[in-house]
Amino acid sequence: DIQMTQSPSSLSASVGDRVTITCRASQSVNIYLNWYQQKPGKAPKFLIYAASNLQDGVPSRFSGSGSGTDFALTISSLQPEDFATYYCQQSIGTPYTFGQGTKLEIK
Amino acid sequence: QVQLQESGPGLVKPSETLSLTCTVSGDSISSYYWSWIRQPPGKGLEYIGYMYYSGSTNYNPSLKSRATIELDTSKNQFSLRLSSVTAADTAVYYCARARSSGCFRFEYWGQGILVTVSS
């Protein structure tokens, strides 16, 4: 199985900050990398597919980048509703695997 | 807007079979990939498997052939059965609709259902 490792595991930031979460794959996943946002007690919400493509309705302050083994999710100016846990997921092959999550907390 | 809703028992005894149903509204299941993902309490997400509308399936080998996903097009539902459950199968179970074009991704999720395995 392809292992997905996110860093940091947790992050404290303030409203208006620019933050970046990274995701590393144990082998190349090309651009087959997706990002999800999960708030406590809720289902994950799909944000970005194929490394850099925003799902319809996702605010443009979210962006994704990377290819191969190294990827990043950037939020350009944090809003109160962005504090959540973020997961990356590879889809180059089954079993599809997720990172362990990055919890973004209010400073 | 597509909506998914899980239903089923919240408590299952060890060694028994967990059975969940996902009801889809706002879309037909005669298209796309219909998937299950789970999340143990306080932990990350684990892919269980999918069934494509054509009938093909894919399962996570970590489940050691215990999982079965089926579609019921007459009811616009799909289901998950997980046999021989243990406490390690305690989790929130999510159903999801996935799309494959360009990059396989889980686009729409149900709210999740907590299933506890305990005697």
Coordinates of N, CA, C and O in Angstrom, one line a residue, chain A residues 1 31-34 36 38 41-46 49-50 55 87 89 91 94-100, chain B residues 37 39 43-47 50 58-62 94 101-112:
Chain A
D1 N 0.8 -1.2 0.0 CA 0.0 0.0 0.0 C 0.9 1.3 0.0 O 2.0 1.3 0.6
I31 N -0.1 12.9 -10.3 CA -0.9 14.0 -9.7 C -2.2 13.5 -9.1 O -3.2 14.3 -8.8
Y32 N -2.3 12.2 -8.8 CA -3.5 11.6 -8.4 C -3.6 11.8 -6.8 O -3.5 10.8 -6.1
L33 N -3.9 13.0 -6.4 CA -3.9 13.4 -5.0 C -5.0 14.3 -4.8 O -5.2 15.3 -5.5
N34 N -5.8 14.0 -3.8 CA -7.0 14.7 -3.4 C -6.9 15.2 -2.0 O -6.2 14.7 -1.2
Y36 N -9.3 16.8 1.5 CA -10.6 16.8 2.1 C -10.5 17.6 3.4 O -9.4 17.7 4.0
Q38 N -12.4 18.1 7.2 CA -13.4 17.5 8.1 C -13.5 18.3 9.4 O -12.5 18.6 10.0
G41 N -17.3 15.9 14.2 CA -18.6 15.3 14.2 C -19.3 15.3 12.8 O -20.5 14.9 12.7
K42 N -18.5 15.7 11.8 CA -19.1 15.8 10.4 C -18.3 14.9 9.5 O -17.2 14.5 9.7
A43 N -19.0 14.7 8.3 CA -18.3 13.9 7.3 C -17.2 14.8 6.6 O -17.3 16.0 6.6
P44 N -16.2 14.2 6.0 CA -15.3 14.9 5.2 C -16.0 15.6 4.1 O -16.9 15.1 3.5
K45 N -15.4 16.8 3.7 CA -15.8 17.5 2.5 C -14.7 17.5 1.5 O -13.6 17.8 1.8
F46 N -15.1 17.2 0.3 CA -14.1 17.1 -0.8 C -13.7 18.5 -1.3 O -14.6 19.4 -1.5
Y49 N -9.0 18.0 -6.3 CA -8.7 16.8 -6.9 C -7.6 17.0 -7.9 O -7.3 18.1 -8.4
A50 N -6.9 15.9 -8.3 CA -5.8 15.9 -9.2 C -4.8 17.0 -8.8 O -4.3 17.8 -9.6
Q55 N -12.7 21.7 -6.4 CA -14.1 21.3 -6.6 C -15.0 22.5 -6.7 O -14.7 23.5 -6.1
Y87 N -7.2 16.2 5.3 CA -6.7 14.9 4.9 C -6.3 14.9 3.4 O -7.1 15.4 2.5
Q89 N -5.4 12.2 0.1 CA -5.7 10.9 -0.3 C -5.2 10.6 -1.7 O -5.3 11.4 -2.6
S91 N -5.0 8.4 -5.2 CA -5.9 7.6 -6.0 C -5.2 7.1 -7.3 O -5.8 6.8 -8.3
T94 N -5.4 1.2 -6.0 CA -6.0 0.7 -4.8 C -5.1 -0.2 -4.0 O -4.2 -0.8 -4.6
P95 N -5.3 -0.3 -2.7 CA -6.3 0.4 -1.9 C -6.0 1.9 -1.8 O -4.9 2.3 -1.5
Y96 N -7.0 2.7 -2.0 CA -6.8 4.2 -1.9 C -6.5 4.4 -0.4 O -7.1 3.8 0.5
T97 N -5.5 5.3 -0.2 CA -5.1 5.6 1.2 C -5.1 7.1 1.5 O -4.9 7.9 0.6
F98 N -5.3 7.4 2.8 CA -5.4 8.7 3.3 C -4.1 9.0 4.2 O -3.6 8.1 4.8
G99 N -3.8 10.3 4.2 CA -2.9 10.7 5.2 C -3.5 10.7 6.6 O -4.7 10.5 6.7
Q100 N -2.7 10.9 7.6 CA -3.2 10.7 9.0 C -4.0 12.0 9.5 O -4.6 11.9 10.5
Chain B
I37 N -16.2 4.1 3.3 CA -15.0 4.5 4.0 C -15.3 4.5 5.5 O -16.5 4.8 5.9
Q39 N -13.9 5.3 9.8 CA -13.1 6.1 10.6 C -13.2 5.7 12.1 O -14.2 6.0 12.7
K43 N -9.5 8.6 15.0 CA -8.4 8.2 14.1 C -8.7 8.7 12.7 O -9.6 9.5 12.5
G44 N -7.9 8.2 11.7 CA -8.0 8.7 10.4 C -9.0 7.8 9.5 O -9.7 7.0 10.0
L45 N -9.0 8.1 8.2 CA -9.9 7.5 7.3 C -9.3 6.2 6.7 O -8.2 6.2 6.3
E46 N -10.2 5.2 6.5 CA -9.8 4.0 5.9 C -10.7 3.6 4.8 O -12.0 3.5 5.0
Y47 N -10.2 3.4 3.6 CA -11.0 3.0 2.4 C -11.4 1.6 2.6 O -10.6 0.7 2.9
Y50 N -15.5 -0.2 -3.2 CA -16.5 0.4 -4.0 C -17.1 -0.6 -4.9 O -16.6 -1.7 -5.1
N58 N -14.2 -3.4 -5.9 CA -12.8 -3.3 -5.4 C -12.9 -3.2 -3.9 O -13.7 -2.4 -3.4
Y59 N -12.1 -4.0 -3.2 CA -12.1 -4.0 -1.8 C -10.7 -3.8 -1.3 O -9.7 -4.2 -1.9
N60 N -10.6 -3.3 -0.1 CA -9.3 -3.1 0.6 C -8.8 -4.5 1.1 O -9.5 -5.1 1.9
P61 N -7.7 -5.0 0.6 CA -7.2 -6.3 1.1 C -7.0 -6.4 2.6 O -7.1 -7.6 3.1
S62 N -6.9 -5.3 3.3 CA -6.7 -5.3 4.7 C -7.9 -5.9 5.4 O -7.8 -6.4 6.6
Y94 N -18.9 5.7 6.6 CA -19.4 6.7 5.7 C -19.6 6.0 4.3 O -18.8 5.2 3.9
S101 N -13.3 10.2 -13.4 CA -12.7 11.0 -14.6 C -11.5 11.8 -14.1 O -11.7 12.7 -13.3
G102 N -10.4 11.5 -14.7 CA -9.2 12.3 -14.4 C -8.5 11.9 -13.1 O -7.3 11.7 -13.1
C103 N -9.2 11.7 -12.1 CA -8.6 11.3 -10.8 C -9.7 10.8 -9.9 O -10.7 11.5 -9.6
F104 N -9.6 9.6 -9.4 CA -10.7 9.0 -8.6 C -10.8 9.8 -7.3 O -9.8 9.9 -6.6
R105 N -12.0 10.3 -7.0 CA -12.2 11.0 -5.8 C -13.5 10.8 -5.2 O -14.5 10.6 -5.9
F106 N -13.6 10.9 -3.9 CA -14.9 10.8 -3.1 C -15.6 12.2 -3.0 O -15.2 13.0 -2.2
E107 N -16.5 12.4 -3.9 CA -17.1 13.7 -4.1 C -18.2 14.0 -3.1 O -18.2 15.2 -2.5
Y108 N -19.0 13.1 -2.8 CA -20.2 13.4 -1.9 C -20.2 12.3 -0.8 O -20.0 11.1 -1.2
W109 N -20.4 12.7 0.4 CA -20.4 11.8 1.5 C -21.7 11.8 2.3 O -22.3 12.9 2.4
G110 N -22.1 10.7 2.9 CA -23.1 10.7 3.9 C -22.6 11.3 5.2 O -21.5 11.5 5.3
Q111 N -23.6 11.4 6.1 CA -23.2 12.0 7.4 C -22.4 11.1 8.3 O -21.8 11.5 9.3
G112 N -22.5 9.8 8.0 CA -21.8 8.8 8.8 C -22.7 8.2 9.8 O -23.6 8.8 10.3

